[in-house]
Amino acid sequence: MLVAIASTLAFAAVVWITVIATPGWAAVQQTFFDPEIALASLPRVWDGFLLNLRVLGLSLITVAVCALFIALLRTLPGPVFFPLRVLAAGYTDIFRGLPFIIVLYIVGFGIPTLTNTRIPVIVLGTIAVTLTYSAYVSEVIRAGIEAVHPSQRLAARALGLGYTQTLRRVVLPQALRKITPPLMNDFVAMQKDVGLISILGAVDAVLAAKIEASQSYNFTPYVVAGILFILLAIPTIRLTDWYTARLLAREQAGAIV
């Protein structure tokens, strides 16, 4: 305990000497951490942040459905399903390789041009997030499915369960328990990337912060938007740590060290 307190005090002293006590800290504090500008910009940034939350909520549903479907395609057995496995693999290769901002440009400006219709930004943003993160999440789900020991499938089939019943009752429940921590990490990454929908013209938290910053000639609104995203991510991060520790404790229960 004493060592922890001493190390914390030493770290605080280093931060004070290298950051706060420097000649430029006053200018940085005024430019990025102005309390009055933060309070003045918070309502507008918060309204934009609600748009990010709506896109995130819709994307959670669409990504879960699409990623599970793609993962199941990639794990279909037999040569007859080879074309479907190739298509699913090609999809994951493309959208894991494309930068998310390029997907936003293609979806946000390509689809309206192709259909010659005005599509709400929230829909376009959800489509872009779904296309990108379905590729990542589907690979996590596929890894979880393949991590289930083949004996589990054989036992289920010996009991008379069909392929679909084996997946639903035996394989997927075990796979989801194994992949929950990495899925939560993808969720945290998705929370951050929904802030990029501002490039489509949506007045979300980032664009609202940009507008406020252009009016006040101060970067504090960006910090306000960043804090909102951090507060959104912290519960998921802590939940991931707790669940990972719980799984580790369960696996090591009764083990001889």
XYZ file of N, CA and C in Angstrom:
771
model
N 0.829 -1.202 0.000
C 0.000 0.000 0.000
C 0.862 1.250 0.000
N 1.884 1.277 0.841
C 2.778 2.427 0.914
C 3.536 2.624 -0.398
N 3.907 1.496 -1.010
C 4.611 1.590 -2.293
C 3.704 2.182 -3.361
N 2.443 1.781 -3.355
C 1.491 2.320 -4.322
C 1.288 3.816 -4.129
N 1.174 4.249 -2.875
C 0.997 5.676 -2.598
C 2.238 6.458 -3.038
N 3.411 5.916 -2.724
C 4.652 6.599 -3.090
C 4.801 6.708 -4.608
N 4.488 5.642 -5.324
C 4.605 5.682 -6.783
C 3.599 6.656 -7.387
N 2.392 6.733 -6.802
C 1.393 7.677 -7.294
C 1.849 9.112 -7.100
N 2.392 9.407 -5.917
C 2.901 10.756 -5.652
C 4.065 11.105 -6.569
N 4.931 10.125 -6.825
C 6.056 10.364 -7.728
C 5.566 10.654 -9.144
N 4.555 9.895 -9.588
C 3.997 10.123 -10.922
C 3.350 11.499 -11.014
N 2.629 11.905 -9.952
C 2.004 13.229 -9.942
C 3.062 14.327 -9.996
N 4.177 14.121 -9.303
C 5.258 15.109 -9.328
C 5.857 15.229 -10.727
N 6.015 14.090 -11.415
C 6.558 14.120 -12.778
C 5.609 14.865 -13.715
N 4.302 14.600 -13.591
C 3.317 15.298 -14.418
C 3.357 16.797 -14.152
N 3.474 17.158 -12.887
C 3.527 18.590 -12.524
C 4.749 19.260 -13.134
N 5.880 18.611 -13.053
C 7.123 19.219 -13.547
C 7.144 19.285 -15.067
N 6.695 18.213 -15.735
C 6.822 18.136 -17.196
C 5.658 18.760 -17.946
N 4.524 18.977 -17.289
C 3.356 19.516 -17.988
C 2.879 20.826 -17.363
N 2.402 20.741 -16.140
C 1.723 21.885 -15.534
C 2.697 23.025 -15.241
N 3.917 22.713 -14.849
C 4.884 23.749 -14.492
C 5.607 24.339 -15.696
N 5.305 23.889 -16.903
C 5.976 24.417 -18.094
C 5.427 25.802 -18.451
N 6.229 26.634 -19.136
C 5.784 28.003 -19.463
C 4.538 28.039 -20.348
N 4.365 27.042 -21.221
C 3.239 27.076 -22.144
C 1.947 26.502 -21.610
N 1.937 25.997 -20.381
C 0.737 25.348 -19.854
C -0.452 26.314 -19.752
N -0.197 27.567 -19.389
C -1.289 28.531 -19.257
C -1.994 28.738 -20.599
N -1.202 28.820 -21.684
C -1.806 28.994 -23.009
C -2.577 27.752 -23.436
N -2.023 26.562 -23.131
C -2.725 25.317 -23.457
C -4.033 25.220 -22.677
N -3.981 25.561 -21.413
C -5.185 25.504 -20.583
C -6.253 26.454 -21.102
N -5.863 27.641 -21.524
C -6.814 28.611 -22.034
C -7.388 28.177 -23.377
N -6.585 27.494 -24.192
C -7.008 27.119 -25.540
C -7.847 25.854 -25.559
N -7.539 24.904 -24.669
C -8.202 23.598 -24.706
C -9.098 23.319 -23.498
N -8.901 24.003 -22.405
C -9.622 23.659 -21.168
C -10.242 24.890 -20.522
N -10.931 25.681 -21.304
C -11.598 26.883 -20.793
C -12.971 26.493 -20.246
N -13.205 26.609 -18.934
C -14.485 26.161 -18.349
C -15.692 26.910 -18.905
N -15.565 28.227 -19.129
C -16.706 29.002 -19.610
C -17.114 28.564 -21.017
N -16.145 28.376 -21.881
C -16.453 27.935 -23.243
C -16.994 26.509 -23.232
N -16.475 25.677 -22.330
C -16.968 24.303 -22.227
C -18.448 24.281 -21.857
N -18.830 25.076 -20.889
C -20.234 25.121 -20.479
C -21.117 25.719 -21.574
N -20.593 26.724 -22.270
C -21.385 27.362 -23.321
C -21.592 26.434 -24.517
N -20.607 25.611 -24.823
C -20.709 24.735 -25.995
C -21.365 23.394 -25.685
N -21.497 23.041 -24.418
C -22.019 21.727 -24.049
C -23.409 21.430 -24.612
N -24.383 22.346 -24.547
C -25.724 21.994 -25.076
C -25.704 21.604 -26.546
N -24.978 22.367 -27.365
C -24.957 22.068 -28.796
C -24.187 20.776 -29.073
N -23.077 20.593 -28.376
C -22.308 19.364 -28.558
C -23.126 18.164 -28.082
N -23.860 18.316 -26.998
C -24.684 17.226 -26.481
C -25.784 16.849 -27.476
N -26.412 17.852 -28.102
C -27.435 17.555 -29.112
C -26.838 16.751 -30.263
N -25.625 17.109 -30.676
C -24.959 16.333 -31.720
C -24.585 14.944 -31.260
N -24.212 14.835 -29.994
C -23.837 13.538 -29.439
C -25.022 12.580 -29.440
N -26.229 13.101 -29.265
C -27.421 12.255 -29.318
C -27.581 11.623 -30.699
N -27.185 12.352 -31.750
C -27.217 11.768 -33.089
C -26.233 10.613 -33.198
N -25.030 10.784 -32.630
C -24.064 9.684 -32.601
C -24.633 8.473 -31.882
N -25.359 8.706 -30.798
C -25.940 7.598 -30.043
C -27.012 6.870 -30.856
N -27.780 7.608 -31.641
C -28.810 6.960 -32.468
C -28.162 6.084 -33.539
N -27.130 6.600 -34.174
C -26.420 5.789 -35.171
C -25.810 4.559 -34.513
N -25.242 4.734 -33.320
C -24.631 3.610 -32.608
C -25.671 2.559 -32.244
N -26.832 2.991 -31.761
C -27.869 2.042 -31.382
C -28.371 1.232 -32.566
N -28.604 1.898 -33.697
C -29.036 1.172 -34.898
C -27.938 0.241 -35.403
N -26.692 0.702 -35.345
C -25.583 -0.105 -35.856
C -25.371 -1.355 -35.026
N -25.615 -1.282 -33.734
C -25.466 -2.468 -32.889
C -26.356 -3.604 -33.383
N -27.586 -3.271 -33.744
C -28.526 -4.293 -34.201
C -28.115 -4.827 -35.572
N -27.837 -3.913 -36.505
C -27.521 -4.340 -37.863
C -26.195 -5.092 -37.933
N -25.207 -4.645 -37.175
C -23.910 -5.334 -37.172
C -24.045 -6.726 -36.585
N -24.807 -6.865 -35.497
C -24.979 -8.183 -34.875
C -25.612 -9.170 -35.851
N -26.652 -8.728 -36.560
C -27.351 -9.618 -37.493
C -26.463 -9.959 -38.690
N -25.874 -8.945 -39.301
C -25.067 -9.174 -40.513
C -23.803 -9.968 -40.193
N -23.145 -9.649 -39.080
C -21.909 -10.347 -38.736
C -22.170 -11.818 -38.451
N -23.256 -12.127 -37.751
C -23.586 -13.525 -37.476
C -23.874 -14.268 -38.779
N -24.586 -13.621 -39.688
C -24.906 -14.251 -40.976
C -23.628 -14.536 -41.770
N -22.715 -13.576 -41.819
C -21.465 -13.762 -42.564
C -20.611 -14.848 -41.922
N -20.559 -14.856 -40.586
C -19.765 -15.874 -39.897
C -20.314 -17.266 -40.171
N -21.635 -17.401 -40.197
C -22.231 -18.701 -40.489
C -21.939 -19.132 -41.925
N -21.936 -18.165 -42.852
C -21.588 -18.501 -44.234
C -20.159 -19.030 -44.328
N -19.256 -18.404 -43.587
C -17.857 -18.810 -43.662
C -17.600 -20.163 -43.022
N -18.496 -20.610 -42.177
C -18.302 -21.893 -41.500
C -19.175 -23.001 -42.080
N -19.867 -22.732 -43.178
C -20.688 -23.776 -43.788
C -19.797 -24.917 -44.280
N -20.117 -26.153 -43.922
C -19.286 -27.286 -44.361
C -19.689 -27.776 -45.744
N -18.762 -28.465 -46.391
C -19.074 -29.115 -47.664
C -18.671 -28.281 -48.867
N -18.291 -28.943 -49.961
C -17.866 -28.239 -51.179
C -18.986 -27.485 -51.876
N -20.242 -27.875 -51.648
C -21.341 -27.215 -52.334
C -21.470 -25.754 -51.905
N -21.003 -25.423 -50.706
C -21.107 -24.052 -50.206
C -19.826 -23.254 -50.437
N -18.919 -23.782 -51.259
C -17.659 -23.090 -51.510
C -17.857 -21.679 -52.063
N -18.766 -21.455 -53.034
C -18.958 -20.077 -53.530
C -19.397 -19.111 -52.436
N -20.273 -19.568 -51.527
C -20.725 -18.696 -50.442
C -19.580 -18.373 -49.486
N -18.738 -19.370 -49.206
C -17.592 -19.125 -48.327
C -16.625 -18.133 -48.963
N -16.446 -18.236 -50.281
C -15.548 -17.304 -50.983
C -16.108 -15.885 -50.944
N -17.411 -15.760 -51.175
C -18.030 -14.438 -51.136
C -17.910 -13.816 -49.741
N -18.155 -14.615 -48.711
C -18.049 -14.105 -47.347
C -16.609 -13.715 -47.018
N -15.656 -14.530 -47.446
C -14.250 -14.213 -47.204
C -13.839 -12.954 -47.957
N -14.312 -12.805 -49.212
C -14.005 -11.607 -49.976
C -14.571 -10.357 -49.328
N -15.773 -10.470 -48.788
C -16.389 -9.330 -48.099
C -15.547 -8.894 -46.894
N -15.157 -9.855 -46.080
C -14.367 -9.507 -44.894
C -13.001 -8.949 -45.281
N -12.406 -9.470 -46.346
C -11.106 -8.954 -46.794
C -11.223 -7.495 -47.249
N -12.268 -7.198 -47.996
C -12.423 -5.853 -48.543
C -12.681 -4.829 -47.447
N -13.646 -5.112 -46.597
C -14.055 -4.096 -45.631
C -13.169 -4.054 -44.389
N -12.357 -5.056 -44.167
C -11.324 -4.926 -43.137
C -10.114 -4.171 -43.664
N -9.949 -4.160 -44.989
C -8.831 -3.446 -45.579
C -9.125 -1.986 -45.869
N -10.388 -1.669 -46.200
C -10.748 -0.290 -46.514
C -10.774 0.562 -45.246
N -10.139 1.723 -45.275
C -10.292 2.658 -44.142
C -11.759 3.071 -43.995
N -12.187 3.221 -42.772
C -13.595 3.517 -42.514
C -14.020 4.832 -43.147
N -13.121 5.800 -43.191
C -13.485 7.100 -43.750
C -13.777 6.985 -45.246
N -13.085 6.068 -45.946
C -13.358 5.860 -47.369
C -14.717 5.186 -47.548
N -15.047 4.249 -46.674
C -16.376 3.625 -46.729
C -17.456 4.674 -46.527
N -17.215 5.620 -45.616
C -18.182 6.696 -45.396
C -18.380 7.529 -46.657
N -17.288 7.861 -47.329
C -17.405 8.639 -48.560
C -18.171 7.865 -49.629
N -17.838 6.580 -49.786
C -18.493 5.771 -50.817
C -19.988 5.640 -50.537
N -20.314 5.350 -49.291
C -21.729 5.169 -48.924
C -22.448 6.507 -48.892
N -21.833 7.495 -48.252
C -22.516 8.768 -48.031
C -22.758 9.570 -49.291
N -21.853 9.450 -50.256
C -22.021 10.228 -51.484
C -22.307 9.348 -52.702
N -21.965 8.057 -52.608
C -22.203 7.167 -53.734
C -23.637 6.682 -53.816
N -24.196 6.241 -52.701
C -25.564 5.707 -52.717
C -26.587 6.774 -53.107
N -26.547 7.996 -52.525
C -27.517 9.011 -52.973
C -27.384 9.351 -54.454
N -26.145 9.360 -54.966
C -25.947 9.638 -56.390
C -26.487 8.503 -57.246
N -26.273 7.266 -56.783
C -26.725 6.104 -57.540
C -28.245 6.022 -57.595
N -28.885 6.293 -56.473
C -30.345 6.176 -56.401
C -31.061 7.480 -56.751
N -30.292 8.579 -56.813
C -30.860 9.899 -57.115
C -31.971 10.267 -56.135
N -31.746 9.909 -54.885
C -32.702 10.225 -53.823
C -31.959 10.809 -52.635
N -32.678 11.552 -51.831
C -32.101 12.131 -50.615
C -32.314 11.147 -49.465
N -31.224 10.648 -48.927
C -31.280 9.649 -47.859
C -30.811 10.295 -46.554
N -31.521 10.091 -45.453
C -31.093 10.683 -44.178
C -29.679 10.256 -43.802
N -28.950 11.191 -43.219
C -27.557 10.925 -42.848
C -27.464 9.795 -41.831
N -28.446 9.698 -40.956
C -28.413 8.657 -39.932
C -28.476 7.270 -40.585
N -29.213 7.173 -41.706
C -29.285 5.896 -42.428
C -27.960 5.597 -43.118
N -27.402 6.593 -43.773
C -26.123 6.398 -44.458
C -25.008 6.063 -43.471
N -24.993 6.742 -42.347
C -23.981 6.448 -41.335
C -24.109 5.039 -40.792
N -25.353 4.602 -40.574
C -25.573 3.243 -40.079
C -25.125 2.212 -41.101
N -25.391 2.469 -42.382
C -24.961 1.540 -43.434
C -23.438 1.436 -43.464
N -22.751 2.575 -43.380
C -21.288 2.564 -43.422
C -20.699 1.829 -42.224
N -21.230 2.098 -41.038
C -20.738 1.402 -39.843
C -21.008 -0.089 -39.945
N -22.178 -0.449 -40.459
C -22.542 -1.861 -40.577
C -21.627 -2.590 -41.546
N -21.357 -1.973 -42.690
C -20.489 -2.609 -43.675
C -19.097 -2.869 -43.118
N -18.563 -1.890 -42.411
C -17.196 -2.028 -41.898
C -17.124 -2.983 -40.720
N -17.955 -2.771 -39.719
C -17.815 -3.546 -38.488
C -18.409 -4.944 -38.588
N -19.282 -5.184 -39.543
C -19.742 -6.552 -39.752
C -18.587 -7.443 -40.177
N -17.635 -6.881 -40.950
C -16.473 -7.657 -41.367
C -15.610 -8.034 -40.166
N -15.379 -7.085 -39.270
C -14.552 -7.367 -38.094
C -15.251 -8.334 -37.134
N -16.502 -8.032 -36.832
C -17.224 -8.834 -35.843
C -17.474 -10.242 -36.370
N -17.715 -10.386 -37.665
C -17.954 -11.723 -38.215
C -16.726 -12.616 -38.048
N -15.534 -12.037 -38.173
C -14.323 -12.831 -37.976
C -14.159 -13.248 -36.519
N -14.565 -12.375 -35.599
C -14.520 -12.738 -34.177
C -15.493 -13.875 -33.898
N -16.700 -13.772 -34.455
C -17.703 -14.824 -34.248
C -17.238 -16.132 -34.884
N -16.670 -16.050 -36.073
C -16.173 -17.262 -36.738
C -15.082 -17.926 -35.913
N -14.185 -17.116 -35.344
C -13.136 -17.684 -34.498
C -13.735 -18.370 -33.274
N -14.788 -17.787 -32.711
C -15.440 -18.422 -31.563
C -16.114 -19.725 -31.931
N -16.747 -19.762 -33.105
C -17.400 -20.998 -33.556
C -16.373 -22.101 -33.768
N -15.263 -21.753 -34.422
C -14.240 -22.755 -34.705
C -13.467 -23.153 -33.452
N -13.545 -22.321 -32.384
C -12.857 -22.668 -31.139
C -13.608 -23.720 -30.323
N -14.894 -23.920 -30.636
C -15.659 -24.962 -29.948
C -15.154 -26.322 -30.424
N -14.848 -27.183 -29.494
C -14.245 -28.481 -29.831
C -15.193 -29.300 -30.708
N -14.662 -29.962 -31.740
C -15.519 -30.766 -32.635
C -16.327 -31.834 -31.916
N -15.832 -32.292 -30.781
C -16.583 -33.311 -30.044
C -17.948 -32.809 -29.603
N -18.075 -31.494 -29.392
C -19.373 -30.930 -29.016
C -20.382 -31.091 -30.158
N -19.937 -30.863 -31.381
C -20.810 -31.050 -32.533
C -21.180 -32.529 -32.701
N -20.166 -33.372 -32.570
C -20.419 -34.802 -32.754
C -21.385 -35.324 -31.705
N -21.234 -34.855 -30.476
C -22.133 -35.291 -29.416
C -23.562 -34.831 -29.688
N -23.686 -33.575 -30.162
C -25.018 -33.058 -30.462
C -25.663 -33.827 -31.610
N -24.874 -34.129 -32.640
C -25.430 -34.882 -33.763
C -25.787 -36.308 -33.352
N -24.996 -36.888 -32.425
C -25.296 -38.234 -31.934
C -26.602 -38.268 -31.158
N -26.952 -37.120 -30.563
C -28.218 -37.046 -29.830
C -29.404 -36.781 -30.750
N -29.139 -36.656 -32.040
C -30.219 -36.480 -32.995
C -30.492 -35.045 -33.394
N -29.641 -34.107 -32.973
C -29.844 -32.713 -33.347
C -29.354 -32.480 -34.772
N -30.081 -31.667 -35.518
C -29.665 -31.320 -36.861
C -28.586 -30.245 -36.840
N -28.158 -29.824 -38.030
C -27.081 -28.841 -38.124
C -27.505 -27.511 -37.490
N -28.695 -27.037 -37.810
C -29.173 -25.758 -37.262
C -29.369 -25.850 -35.758
N -29.951 -26.957 -35.286
C -30.144 -27.117 -33.846
C -28.816 -27.206 -33.109
N -27.834 -27.847 -33.702
C -26.518 -27.945 -33.077
C -25.885 -26.566 -32.941
N -26.004 -25.760 -33.987
C -25.465 -24.401 -33.913
C -26.170 -23.585 -32.831
N -27.495 -23.635 -32.835
C -28.267 -22.767 -31.947
C -28.178 -23.189 -30.494
N -28.156 -24.489 -30.219
C -28.228 -24.956 -28.835
C -26.875 -25.331 -28.229
N -25.902 -25.640 -29.075
C -24.629 -26.151 -28.549
C -23.456 -25.237 -28.907
N -23.299 -24.948 -30.184
C -22.087 -24.255 -30.640
C -22.116 -22.767 -30.307
N -23.171 -22.075 -30.728
C -23.208 -20.626 -30.540
C -23.175 -20.199 -29.074
N -23.903 -20.854 -28.153
C -23.789 -20.435 -26.753
C -22.365 -20.526 -26.210
N -21.646 -21.603 -26.561
C -20.264 -21.715 -26.103
C -19.361 -20.703 -26.794
N -19.592 -20.465 -28.089
C -18.766 -19.520 -28.836
C -18.934 -18.103 -28.308
N -20.161 -17.699 -28.011
C -20.406 -16.343 -27.548
C -19.746 -16.081 -26.197
N -19.695 -17.089 -25.341
C -19.010 -16.898 -24.060
C -17.519 -16.661 -24.267
N -16.945 -17.313 -25.264
C -15.509 -17.174 -25.509
C -15.162 -15.820 -26.140
N -16.055 -15.291 -26.948
C -15.714 -14.102 -27.729
C -16.297 -12.815 -27.151
N -16.925 -12.868 -25.994
C -17.517 -11.655 -25.431
C -16.500 -10.537 -25.218
N -15.310 -10.802 -24.634
C -14.336 -9.694 -24.468
C -13.932 -9.031 -25.782
N -13.531 -9.779 -26.829
C -13.191 -9.081 -28.081
C -14.382 -8.387 -28.725
N -15.592 -8.921 -28.549
C -16.763 -8.237 -29.089
C -16.966 -6.896 -28.403
N -16.723 -6.847 -27.098
C -16.852 -5.582 -26.374
C -15.800 -4.584 -26.833
N -14.611 -5.074 -27.162
C -13.574 -4.175 -27.684
C -13.997 -3.587 -29.027
N -14.603 -4.401 -29.884
C -15.119 -3.882 -31.149
C -16.222 -2.861 -30.913
N -17.013 -3.068 -29.869
C -18.070 -2.124 -29.540
C -17.486 -0.775 -29.132
N -16.399 -0.803 -28.368
C -15.730 0.443 -27.979
C -15.197 1.162 -29.216
N -14.582 0.421 -30.139
C -14.082 1.031 -31.371
C -15.227 1.617 -32.195
N -16.362 0.935 -32.218
C -17.521 1.433 -32.954
C -18.033 2.733 -32.336
N -18.002 2.817 -31.010
C -18.442 4.031 -30.334
C -17.640 5.238 -30.791
N -16.351 5.048 -30.997
C -15.508 6.154 -31.441
C -15.742 6.488 -32.905
N -15.880 5.473 -33.737
C -15.963 5.707 -35.178
C -17.279 6.341 -35.606
N -18.321 6.234 -34.797
C -19.564 6.914 -35.183
C -19.371 8.421 -35.170
N -18.302 8.902 -34.527
C -18.012 10.326 -34.552
C -17.535 10.821 -35.897
N -17.210 9.907 -36.814
C -16.739 10.304 -38.139
C -17.867 10.598 -39.113
N -19.120 10.353 -38.714
C -20.233 10.623 -39.628
C -20.383 12.114 -39.891
N -19.627 12.933 -39.169
C -19.694 14.377 -39.400
C -19.218 14.745 -40.803
N -18.391 13.891 -41.420
C -17.908 14.203 -42.766
C -19.025 14.107 -43.795
N -20.153 13.503 -43.422
C -21.308 13.427 -44.319
C -22.217 14.644 -44.169
N -21.844 15.555 -43.299
C -22.652 16.751 -43.089
C -23.581 16.660 -41.901
N -23.541 15.559 -41.184
C -24.397 15.409 -40.006
C -23.855 16.263 -38.868
N -24.731 17.029 -38.230
C -24.309 17.853 -37.103
C -24.290 16.967 -35.858
N -23.248 16.139 -35.781
C -23.080 15.294 -34.603
C -22.191 16.027 -33.614
N -21.670 15.293 -32.636
C -20.870 15.929 -31.595
C -19.615 16.572 -32.159
N -18.965 15.911 -33.112
C -17.714 16.430 -33.665
C -17.959 17.690 -34.486
N -18.964 17.652 -35.376
C -19.243 18.832 -36.198
C -19.777 19.981 -35.340
N -20.591 19.656 -34.339
C -21.067 20.701 -33.428
C -19.893 21.346 -32.690
N -18.925 20.531 -32.294
C -17.735 21.077 -31.642
C -16.944 21.964 -32.604
N -16.877 21.560 -33.870
C -16.168 22.362 -34.871
C -16.844 23.715 -35.055
N -18.177 23.715 -35.099
C -18.910 24.965 -35.250
C -18.669 25.881 -34.053
N -18.751 25.308 -32.856
C -18.518 26.105 -31.652
C -17.091 26.626 -31.600
N -16.141 25.787 -32.011
C -14.739 26.206 -31.990
C -14.492 27.333 -32.991
N -15.157 27.299 -34.139
C -14.970 28.352 -35.141
C -15.556 29.677 -34.675
N -16.535 29.617 -33.783
C -17.146 30.841 -33.282
C -16.383 31.430 -32.104
N -15.766 30.570 -31.309
C -15.050 31.039 -30.119
C -13.548 31.136 -30.318
N -13.051 30.640 -31.470
C -11.617 30.589 -31.729
C -10.884 29.870 -30.592
N -11.489 28.750 -30.175
C -10.962 27.990 -29.052
C -11.264 26.520 -29.293
N -10.323 25.641 -28.865
C -10.478 24.206 -29.113
C -11.191 23.473 -27.975
N -11.653 24.181 -26.978
C -12.312 23.526 -25.848
C -13.533 22.698 -26.255
N -14.371 23.137 -27.219
C -15.513 22.292 -27.608
C -15.111 20.906 -28.092
N -13.939 20.780 -28.732
C -13.471 19.457 -29.147
C -13.188 18.581 -27.921
N -12.630 19.198 -26.890
C -12.361 18.451 -25.664
C -13.672 18.000 -25.025
N -14.689 18.868 -25.075
C -16.004 18.501 -24.534
C -16.561 17.283 -25.279
N -16.468 17.296 -26.603
C -16.940 16.146 -27.389
C -16.136 14.899 -27.054
N -14.822 15.052 -26.903
C -13.986 13.907 -26.551
C -14.351 13.324 -25.200
N -14.655 14.180 -24.244
C -15.035 13.704 -22.907
C -16.340 12.917 -22.966
N -17.288 13.374 -23.787
C -18.555 12.646 -23.921
C -18.322 11.239 -24.476
N -17.442 11.125 -25.475
C -17.148 9.802 -26.026
C -16.410 8.935 -25.003
N -15.544 9.540 -24.207
C -14.835 8.781 -23.168
C -15.826 8.261 -22.132
N -16.748 9.118 -21.705
C -17.744 8.700 -20.718
C -18.636 7.591 -21.266
N -18.859 7.603 -22.577
C -19.638 6.529 -23.195
C -18.856 5.222 -23.202
N -17.539 5.304 -23.391
C -16.731 4.093 -23.543
C -16.350 3.461 -22.210
N -16.202 4.263 -21.157
C -15.684 3.739 -19.883
C -16.524 2.583 -19.329
N -17.865 2.674 -19.288
C -18.624 1.525 -18.757
C -18.366 0.233 -19.523
N -18.276 0.323 -20.849
C -18.009 -0.878 -21.647
C -16.613 -1.422 -21.369
N -15.627 -0.535 -21.237
C -14.259 -0.968 -20.955
C -14.180 -1.668 -19.604
N -14.804 -1.070 -18.591
C -14.782 -1.689 -17.256
C -15.539 -3.016 -17.254
N -16.654 -3.080 -17.985
C -17.404 -4.332 -18.074
C -16.568 -5.407 -18.757
N -15.813 -5.017 -19.778
C -14.932 -5.969 -20.459
C -13.876 -6.507 -19.517
N -13.255 -5.624 -18.737
C -12.237 -6.057 -17.774
C -12.831 -7.003 -16.733
N -14.027 -6.670 -16.259
C -14.659 -7.509 -15.232
C -14.996 -8.893 -15.799
N -15.543 -8.913 -17.007
C -15.935 -10.196 -17.586
C -14.712 -11.037 -17.931
N -13.641 -10.394 -18.405
C -12.417 -11.125 -18.717
C -11.827 -11.745 -17.453
N -11.806 -10.974 -16.355
C -11.295 -11.502 -15.089
C -12.168 -12.643 -14.573
N -13.469 -12.531 -14.796
C -14.378 -13.595 -14.354
C -14.135 -14.877 -15.132
N -13.951 -14.756 -16.455
C -13.667 -15.942 -17.262
C -12.341 -16.579 -16.855
N -11.338 -15.736 -16.592
C -10.047 -16.262 -16.184
C -10.126 -16.995 -14.855
N -10.876 -16.411 -13.922
C -11.040 -17.062 -12.623
C -11.787 -18.377 -12.751
N -12.764 -18.430 -13.642
C -13.526 -19.663 -13.838
C -12.646 -20.757 -14.446
N -11.788 -20.365 -15.421
C -10.933 -21.345 -16.064
C -9.842 -21.860 -15.121
N -9.396 -20.997 -14.191
C -8.325 -21.391 -13.283
C -8.826 -21.975 -11.975
N -10.147 -22.056 -11.830
C -10.718 -22.605 -10.596
C -10.294 -24.060 -10.427
N -9.704 -24.369 -9.307
C -9.258 -25.734 -9.029
C -7.935 -26.084 -9.618
N -7.317 -25.138 -10.342
C -6.024 -25.428 -10.969
C -4.919 -25.396 -9.914
N -3.881 -26.191 -10.125
C -2.748 -26.236 -9.208
C -1.656 -25.341 -9.777
N -1.271 -24.341 -9.023
C -0.249 -23.393 -9.464
C 1.088 -23.768 -8.828
